[in-house]
Short mmCIF file of C-alpha atoms in Angstrom, two decimals:
data_model
loop_
_atom_site.label_atom_id
_atom_site.label_comp_id
_atom_site.label_asym_id
_atom_site.label_seq_id
_atom_site.Cartn_x
_atom_site.Cartn_y
_atom_site.Cartn_z
CA MET L 1 115.95 98.21 95.25
CA ALA L 2 119.45 99.46 95.97
CA ALA L 3 119.76 102.81 97.67
CA GLY L 4 121.89 104.08 94.79
CA CYS L 5 118.96 103.68 92.37
CA ARG L 6 116.71 105.93 94.43
CA GLU L 7 115.84 109.44 93.36
CA ASP L 8 115.24 112.05 96.05
CA PRO L 9 111.72 113.40 96.65
CA SER L 10 111.15 116.84 95.13
CA LEU L 11 108.73 119.71 95.72
CA GLU L 12 106.32 119.64 92.79
CA ARG L 13 104.20 122.72 93.62
CA HIS L 14 102.71 124.66 96.50
CA PHE L 15 99.33 126.26 97.07
CA LYS L 16 98.55 129.51 98.88
CA GLY L 17 94.98 130.46 99.75
CA HIS L 18 94.35 129.60 103.39
CA ARG L 19 94.40 132.45 105.89
CA ASP L 20 95.46 130.39 108.91
CA ALA L 21 97.26 127.13 109.75
CA VAL L 22 96.46 124.13 107.53
CA THR L 23 95.14 121.21 109.61
CA SER L 24 94.55 118.38 107.12
CA VAL L 25 95.24 117.30 103.52
CA ASP L 26 93.91 114.47 101.32
CA PHE L 27 94.10 113.49 97.63
CA SER L 28 91.16 112.30 95.54
CA LEU L 29 91.50 108.81 94.03
CA ASN L 30 92.45 110.09 90.57
CA LYS L 31 94.84 112.75 91.99
CA LYS L 32 93.00 115.47 90.05
CA GLN L 33 92.03 117.19 93.30
CA LEU L 34 93.59 117.84 96.69
CA ALA L 35 91.47 118.85 99.69
CA SER L 36 92.77 120.86 102.65
CA GLY L 37 91.19 122.09 105.88
CA SER L 38 92.32 125.05 107.94
CA MET L 39 91.91 126.99 111.16
CA ASP L 40 90.43 129.73 108.90
CA SER L 41 87.12 127.72 108.89
CA CYS L 42 87.42 127.00 105.16
CA LEU L 43 87.82 123.87 103.08
CA MET L 44 89.87 124.30 99.90
CA ILE L 45 89.75 122.00 96.88
CA TRP L 46 92.91 122.48 94.79
CA SER L 47 93.07 121.32 91.19
CA MET L 48 96.25 119.45 90.26
CA LYS L 49 95.88 120.72 86.69
CA PRO L 50 97.92 123.87 86.01
CA GLN L 51 95.96 127.14 85.68
CA MET L 52 92.79 125.64 87.19
CA ARG L 53 91.19 127.70 89.95
CA ALA L 54 90.75 126.34 93.46
CA TYR L 55 87.37 126.09 95.19
CA ARG L 56 86.94 127.68 98.61
CA PHE L 57 84.06 126.07 100.52
CA VAL L 58 82.54 128.16 103.30
CA GLY L 59 80.00 126.63 105.69
CA HIS L 60 81.70 125.65 108.91
CA LYS L 61 81.40 128.29 111.64
CA ASP L 62 84.78 127.47 113.20
CA ALA L 63 88.12 125.83 112.36
CA VAL L 64 88.08 122.84 109.98
CA MET L 65 90.13 120.18 111.78
CA CYS L 66 90.02 117.31 109.27
CA VAL L 67 89.16 116.42 105.65
CA HIS L 68 88.86 113.12 103.79
CA PHE L 69 87.85 112.16 100.23
CA SER L 70 85.44 109.25 99.75
CA PRO L 71 87.06 106.26 97.96
CA SER L 72 85.41 107.26 94.66
CA GLY L 73 86.50 110.89 95.06
CA HIS L 74 82.97 112.26 94.58
CA LEU L 75 82.45 113.36 98.21
CA VAL L 76 84.63 115.12 100.76
CA ALA L 77 83.95 114.87 104.50
CA SER L 78 85.09 117.59 106.89
CA GLY L 79 84.98 117.88 110.68
CA SER L 80 85.06 121.12 112.60
CA ARG L 81 85.43 122.86 115.94
CA ASP L 82 81.78 123.89 115.42
CA LYS L 83 80.93 120.24 116.41
CA THR L 84 79.55 119.38 112.97
CA VAL L 85 80.51 117.17 110.05
CA ARG L 86 79.83 118.26 106.47
CA LEU L 87 79.72 116.15 103.31
CA TRP L 88 80.64 118.20 100.24
CA VAL L 89 80.38 117.59 96.51
CA PRO L 90 83.82 118.83 95.33
CA SER L 91 82.51 120.86 92.37
CA VAL L 92 82.05 124.55 91.63
CA LYS L 93 78.67 124.68 93.46
CA GLY L 94 80.18 123.36 96.68
CA GLU L 95 76.89 121.93 97.96
CA SER L 96 77.01 120.20 101.32
CA THR L 97 74.90 118.44 103.90
CA VAL L 98 75.62 119.12 107.55
CA PHE L 99 74.91 117.16 110.71
CA LYS L 100 75.77 117.70 114.36
CA ALA L 101 78.00 114.75 114.98
CA HIS L 102 79.37 115.43 118.46
CA THR L 103 79.05 117.64 121.56
CA ALA L 104 82.59 119.00 121.11
CA THR L 105 85.24 119.62 118.41
CA VAL L 106 85.36 116.96 115.65
CA ARG L 107 89.05 116.06 115.22
CA SER L 108 88.87 113.27 112.65
CA VAL L 109 86.72 112.01 109.75
CA HIS L 110 87.41 108.88 107.70
CA PHE L 111 85.48 106.90 105.06
CA SER L 112 85.52 103.10 105.05
CA SER L 113 87.16 101.55 101.97
CA ASP L 114 83.73 100.66 100.49
CA GLY L 115 82.56 104.28 100.97
CA GLN L 116 79.43 103.19 102.88
CA SER L 117 80.47 104.21 106.42
CA LEU L 118 82.04 107.28 108.02
CA ILE L 119 83.92 107.33 111.33
CA THR L 120 84.34 110.49 113.42
CA ALA L 121 86.40 111.25 116.54
CA SER L 122 85.90 114.11 118.95
CA ASP L 123 86.95 116.05 122.05
CA ASP L 124 83.76 114.64 123.66
CA LYS L 125 85.90 111.47 124.17
CA THR L 126 83.86 109.38 121.72
CA VAL L 127 84.30 107.70 118.36
CA LYS L 128 81.12 107.46 116.26
CA VAL L 129 80.23 105.46 113.16
CA TRP L 130 77.66 106.70 110.63
CA THR L 131 76.16 105.61 107.33
CA VAL L 132 77.22 107.91 104.50
CA HIS L 133 73.71 107.70 103.00
CA ARG L 134 71.46 110.00 105.09
CA GLN L 135 74.22 110.26 107.73
CA LYS L 136 72.39 107.86 110.02
CA PHE L 137 74.10 107.30 113.40
CA LEU L 138 75.05 103.63 113.90
CA PHE L 139 77.01 103.37 117.15
CA SER L 140 79.45 105.05 119.52
CA LEU L 141 82.72 103.81 121.07
CA SER L 142 83.31 105.50 124.41
CA GLN L 143 86.12 104.00 126.49
CA HIS L 144 88.66 106.80 126.01
CA LEU L 145 89.23 109.03 129.04
CA ASN L 146 90.26 112.16 127.14
CA TRP L 147 89.96 113.85 123.72
CA VAL L 148 90.05 111.46 120.76
CA ARG L 149 92.36 112.90 118.11
CA CYS L 150 92.05 110.34 115.33
CA ALA L 151 90.06 107.26 114.26
CA ARG L 152 90.47 105.00 111.23
CA PHE L 153 88.83 101.95 109.66
CA SER L 154 91.08 99.02 108.76
CA PRO L 155 91.39 98.37 104.98
CA ASP L 156 88.95 95.43 105.25
CA GLY L 157 86.55 97.45 107.44
CA ARG L 158 86.50 94.89 110.27
CA LEU L 159 88.62 96.84 112.75
CA ILE L 160 88.76 100.42 114.03
CA VAL L 161 91.75 102.13 115.59
CA SER L 162 91.58 105.32 117.67
CA ALA L 163 94.20 107.60 119.25
CA SER L 164 93.61 109.81 122.27
CA ASP L 165 94.98 112.37 124.70
CA ASP L 166 94.60 109.65 127.36
CA LYS L 167 97.95 108.41 125.90
CA THR L 168 96.42 105.21 124.50
CA VAL L 169 95.77 103.74 121.07
CA LYS L 170 92.72 101.48 121.12
CA LEU L 171 91.86 98.70 118.70
CA TRP L 172 88.15 97.90 118.26
CA ASP L 173 86.13 95.14 116.63
CA LYS L 174 83.56 96.90 114.40
CA THR L 175 80.99 94.08 114.60
CA SER L 176 81.05 93.44 118.36
CA ARG L 177 81.90 97.12 119.10
CA GLU L 178 84.29 95.96 121.82
CA CYS L 179 87.81 97.20 122.56
CA ILE L 180 90.15 94.33 121.63
CA HIS L 181 93.36 95.91 122.92
CA SER L 182 94.83 99.14 124.30
CA PHE L 183 98.39 100.09 123.35
CA CYS L 184 99.83 102.19 126.18
CA GLU L 185 103.49 102.64 125.18
CA HIS L 186 103.23 106.35 124.26
CA GLY L 187 104.66 108.78 126.81
CA GLY L 188 102.39 111.60 125.68
CA PHE L 189 99.17 112.40 123.83
CA VAL L 190 98.66 110.41 120.61
CA ASN L 191 97.94 112.81 117.73
CA HIS L 192 97.52 110.47 114.79
CA VAL L 193 97.11 106.78 113.97
CA ASP L 194 96.66 104.79 110.76
CA PHE L 195 96.54 101.23 109.44
CA HIS L 196 99.25 99.73 107.26
CA PRO L 197 97.76 98.95 103.78
CA SER L 198 97.83 95.22 104.64
CA GLY L 199 95.80 95.82 107.82
CA THR L 200 98.30 93.78 109.87
CA CYS L 201 99.85 96.68 111.76
CA ILE L 202 99.28 100.29 112.81
CA ALA L 203 101.50 103.35 113.22
CA ALA L 204 100.93 106.16 115.71
CA ALA L 205 102.47 109.62 116.17
CA GLY L 206 102.70 111.32 119.55
CA THR L 207 103.57 114.43 121.53
CA ASP L 208 106.52 112.46 122.98
CA ASN L 209 108.22 113.09 119.58
CA THR L 210 108.02 109.39 118.64
CA VAL L 211 106.46 107.20 115.96
CA LYS L 212 105.55 103.65 116.96
CA VAL L 213 104.51 100.67 114.82
CA TRP L 214 102.54 97.76 116.33
CA ASP L 215 101.46 94.36 115.03
CA VAL L 216 97.67 94.19 115.58
CA ARG L 217 97.60 90.38 115.43
CA MET L 218 100.21 89.81 118.13
CA ASN L 219 99.52 93.15 119.89
CA ARG L 220 103.24 93.85 120.16
CA LEU L 221 105.49 96.81 119.44
CA LEU L 222 107.45 96.25 116.21
CA GLN L 223 109.30 99.52 115.67
CA HIS L 224 109.98 102.70 117.63
CA TYR L 225 111.33 105.77 115.82
CA GLN L 226 112.81 108.80 117.59
CA VAL L 227 113.73 110.86 114.54
CA HIS L 228 111.91 114.14 115.29
CA SER L 229 112.98 116.80 117.80
CA ALA L 230 109.40 117.95 118.51
CA VAL L 231 105.78 116.74 118.56
CA VAL L 232 104.81 114.46 115.65
CA ASN L 233 101.45 115.64 114.28
CA SER L 234 100.65 113.32 111.41
CA LEU L 235 101.76 110.29 109.40
CA SER L 236 100.82 108.38 106.25
CA PHE L 237 101.73 104.95 104.88
CA HIS L 238 102.90 104.62 101.30
CA PRO L 239 100.42 102.29 99.46
CA SER L 240 103.21 99.72 99.00
CA GLY L 241 103.50 99.54 102.79
CA ASN L 242 107.27 99.97 102.58
CA TYR L 243 107.51 103.62 103.65
CA LEU L 244 106.00 105.99 106.18
CA VAL L 245 105.99 109.80 105.96
CA THR L 246 105.67 111.92 109.12
CA ALA L 247 105.07 115.64 109.86
CA SER L 248 106.30 117.39 112.98
CA ASN L 249 106.41 120.65 114.92
CA ASP L 250 110.16 120.66 114.23
CA SER L 251 109.04 121.93 110.75
CA THR L 252 110.30 118.80 108.93
CA LEU L 253 108.80 115.87 107.08
CA LYS L 254 110.59 112.53 107.50
CA ILE L 255 110.48 109.49 105.22
CA LEU L 256 111.01 106.19 107.06
CA ASP L 257 112.04 102.96 105.33
CA LEU L 258 109.98 100.34 107.18
CA LEU L 259 111.72 97.36 105.60
CA GLU L 260 115.12 98.46 106.87
CA GLY L 261 113.78 100.26 109.94
CA ARG L 262 115.67 103.50 109.30
CA LEU L 263 115.28 107.17 108.41
CA LEU L 264 115.52 107.68 104.66
CA TYR L 265 114.93 111.42 104.10
CA THR L 266 114.40 114.65 106.05
CA LEU L 267 112.50 117.32 104.07
CA HIS L 268 112.57 121.02 104.89
CA GLY L 269 109.83 123.07 103.25
CA HIS L 270 107.49 124.58 105.83
CA GLN L 271 108.30 127.67 107.86
CA GLY L 272 107.15 126.55 111.29
CA PRO L 273 105.30 123.37 112.34
CA ALA L 274 104.38 120.81 109.66
CA THR L 275 100.86 119.90 110.76
CA CYS L 276 99.67 117.23 108.31
CA VAL L 277 100.86 114.89 105.57
CA ALA L 278 99.25 112.32 103.23
CA PHE L 279 100.34 110.10 100.34
CA SER L 280 98.18 109.95 97.21
CA ARG L 281 96.32 106.66 96.61
CA THR L 282 99.03 105.48 94.19
CA GLY L 283 101.92 106.81 96.27
CA ASP L 284 103.71 108.78 93.56
CA LEU L 285 102.79 112.06 95.28
CA PHE L 286 102.39 113.22 98.86
CA ALA L 287 101.02 116.49 100.24
CA SER L 288 101.82 118.39 103.42
CA GLY L 289 100.33 121.35 105.26
CA GLY L 290 101.73 123.68 107.87
CA SER L 291 101.11 126.52 110.28
CA ASP L 292 102.67 128.72 107.54
CA GLU L 293 99.25 128.46 105.77
CA GLN L 294 100.84 126.62 102.83
CA VAL L 295 99.92 123.34 101.16
CA MET L 296 102.84 121.62 99.44
CA VAL L 297 102.76 118.77 96.92
CA TRP L 298 105.86 116.58 96.68
CA LYS L 299 106.86 114.05 94.04
CA THR L 300 107.86 110.82 95.80
CA ASN L 301 110.51 109.65 93.27
CA PHE L 302 112.32 107.26 95.67
CA ASP L 303 109.59 104.60 95.30
CA ALA L 304 109.89 104.00 91.54
CA ALA L 305 109.96 100.19 91.91
CA ASP L 306 107.24 100.17 94.57
CA CYS L 307 104.91 102.49 92.64
CA GLY L 308 104.74 100.20 89.64
CA GLU L 309 103.88 97.31 91.92
CA VAL L 310 101.30 98.93 94.24
CA LEU L 311 98.20 97.74 92.35
CA LYS L 312 99.69 94.36 91.44
CA THR L 313 100.88 93.72 95.00
CA GLN L 314 97.50 94.65 96.45
CA LYS L 315 95.80 92.23 94.05
CA SER L 316 98.18 89.38 94.88
CA GLY L 317 97.87 89.98 98.64
CA MET L 318 101.61 90.50 99.17
CA SER L 319 101.51 93.95 100.74
CA SER L 320 102.14 92.73 104.32
CA ILE L 321 105.42 93.87 105.83
CA ILE L 322 104.97 91.51 108.76
CA PRO L 323 105.99 87.84 108.42
CA GLU L 324 103.10 85.44 108.96
CA ASP L 325 105.05 83.01 111.16
CA GLY L 326 104.92 85.35 114.21
CA THR L 327 108.67 85.03 114.88
CA HIS L 328 110.83 87.75 116.42
CA GLN L 329 111.91 88.95 112.97
CA THR L 330 110.18 92.32 112.94
CA LEU L 331 110.07 93.08 109.21
CA GLN L 332 110.75 91.47 105.85
CA SER L 333 114.22 91.99 104.48
CA GLU L 334 114.70 94.06 101.36
CA MET L 335 115.79 90.89 99.56
CA ASP L 336 112.46 89.19 100.38
CA CYS L 337 110.61 92.21 99.08
CA GLY L 338 112.57 92.03 95.82
CA ILE L 339 111.60 88.39 95.42
CA HIS L 340 107.92 89.28 95.93
CA LEU L 341 108.13 91.96 93.28
CA LYS L 342 109.84 89.65 90.79
CA LYS L 343 107.29 86.91 91.41
CA THR L 344 104.44 89.33 90.90
CA LYS L 345 105.93 90.59 87.63
CA THR L 346 106.35 87.00 86.35
CA GLN L 347 102.78 86.09 87.26
CA ASP L 348 101.37 89.20 85.62
CA SER L 349 103.42 88.93 82.43
CA GLY L 350 101.31 85.93 81.37
CA ARG L 351 98.17 88.01 81.22
CA SER L 352 97.16 89.23 77.79
CA HIS L 353 97.01 92.89 76.83
CA GLU L 354 93.29 92.53 75.97
CA GLN L 355 92.49 91.23 79.47
CA GLN L 356 94.27 94.16 81.06
CA GLU L 357 92.39 96.61 78.83
CA GLU L 358 89.06 94.97 79.71
CA GLU L 359 89.88 95.13 83.45
CA THR L 360 90.84 98.80 83.19
CA SER L 361 87.64 99.60 81.28
CA LEU L 362 85.54 97.70 83.83
CA ALA L 363 87.28 99.44 86.75
CA ASN L 364 86.66 102.86 85.16
CA THR L 365 82.97 102.03 84.58
CA LEU L 366 82.53 100.87 88.18
CA GLU L 367 84.29 103.97 89.48
CA HIS L 368 81.96 106.14 87.39
CA ILE L 369 78.87 104.30 88.72
CA MET L 370 80.13 104.68 92.32
CA GLY L 371 80.68 108.38 91.70
CA GLN L 372 77.16 108.84 90.30
CA LEU L 373 75.70 107.00 93.32
CA ASP L 374 77.65 109.27 95.67
CA VAL L 375 76.35 112.39 93.93
CA LEU L 376 72.79 110.97 93.92
CA THR L 377 73.04 110.21 97.66
CA GLN L 378 74.24 113.73 98.33
CA THR L 379 71.47 115.27 96.18
CA VAL L 380 68.81 113.25 98.04
CA SER L 381 70.28 114.37 101.38
CA ILE L 382 70.20 118.03 100.30
CA LEU L 383 66.56 117.68 99.12
CA GLU L 384 65.63 116.01 102.43
CA GLN L 385 67.16 118.92 104.35
CA ARG L 386 65.27 121.46 102.22
CA LEU L 387 62.02 119.50 102.67
CA THR L 388 62.51 119.48 106.44
CA LEU L 389 63.05 123.26 106.41
CA THR L 390 59.89 123.74 104.33
CA GLU L 391 57.89 121.53 106.72
CA ASP L 392 59.19 123.52 109.71
CA LYS L 393 58.20 126.82 108.05
CA LEU L 394 54.74 125.46 107.19
CA LYS L 395 54.26 124.23 110.76
CA GLU L 396 55.28 127.66 112.06
CA CYS L 397 52.79 129.39 109.72
CA LEU L 398 49.95 127.09 110.85
CA GLU L 399 50.77 127.71 114.52
CA ASN L 400 50.77 131.49 113.95
CA GLN L 401 47.46 131.22 112.08
CA GLN L 402 45.91 129.31 114.99
CA LYS L 403 47.15 131.93 117.45
CA ILE L 404 45.56 134.72 115.36
CA ILE L 405 42.21 132.83 115.21
CA GLN L 406 42.32 132.23 118.99
CA ASN L 407 43.11 135.89 119.67
CA LYS L 408 40.18 137.00 117.49
CA ALA L 409 37.86 134.52 119.19
CA SER L 410 38.83 135.80 122.67
#
């Protein structure tokens, strides 16, 4: 798409309700809700519908460092400085289950793409993987030498990437639980890391003011951006894989064009450090949070061609920005991308309207079933917790009763 056809991103709306710096933002799948965490110890669920009230969830006893919606959008995970992880049902009741996940601050929570697993990262230098159902601990990854700031599953769930204050980004095999590679090019702490939608590369943001992109198949540095004048706190890939948005202590958000390897936009909105940023699942919106206690929602606009192709491209497996031949060409040209899009359109045009309607209906039904399962899982977990509490109380009563009988006997 020619640069002249692009529309600039625009501020759609902003939310005020947090009483301290915002630490994390994430959209639900259907974009009806936006979750945010804050140093004020609260989790907020904002409705994207006008005039709808926000939910404030209170439960964590210290700062909420991270939030993430489950793929279905029916659960929200949060990690806190109180060393716990909570799983919330994002409704008016705000019910949650809580489990002590780590021995120090939990910096990162992330659901796998199938919604079955949860990964957490902590200042206790470990990365842990849990089942979402019953929050059963599966395994721990513990080769980092300092705080782990961020951990993510790859889109296919086979790999894990983690970023740490030991200045490394580590790539792990989920099945063997072994560290495949350590990327050591950052000159400072690594605040954030994420997988490209294709799973073929990763991007990391650091305190050395840089953003780096690596190929995880060749384990080589592909791109190195020095566009910020201060620490880069967060980043997020556009679902098309063609753009990257970053948030920095220099108070700006930057949009990077990964196909051309250049800075596309600089956005000024936050007063003070921009702490977090995330694209919606379809990429037409992105949200940011800052130390100014504000959550901002931006309309992407510049990705009009990409947005229409996100779902089609994902289905046809053409979302990779890295050429398969392993040559020194770092990224596809814009012309190649255009060809991919045209091909995809031609292939899809042959499909009948009825087929598309059936697929949409089926997808909606499956999403609804997944949502109901999530809620059911959460309800069972809450009942289990209540049952445990009741058992503990009953045990205490019996022990007290025995003590009274013994005292009388003596």
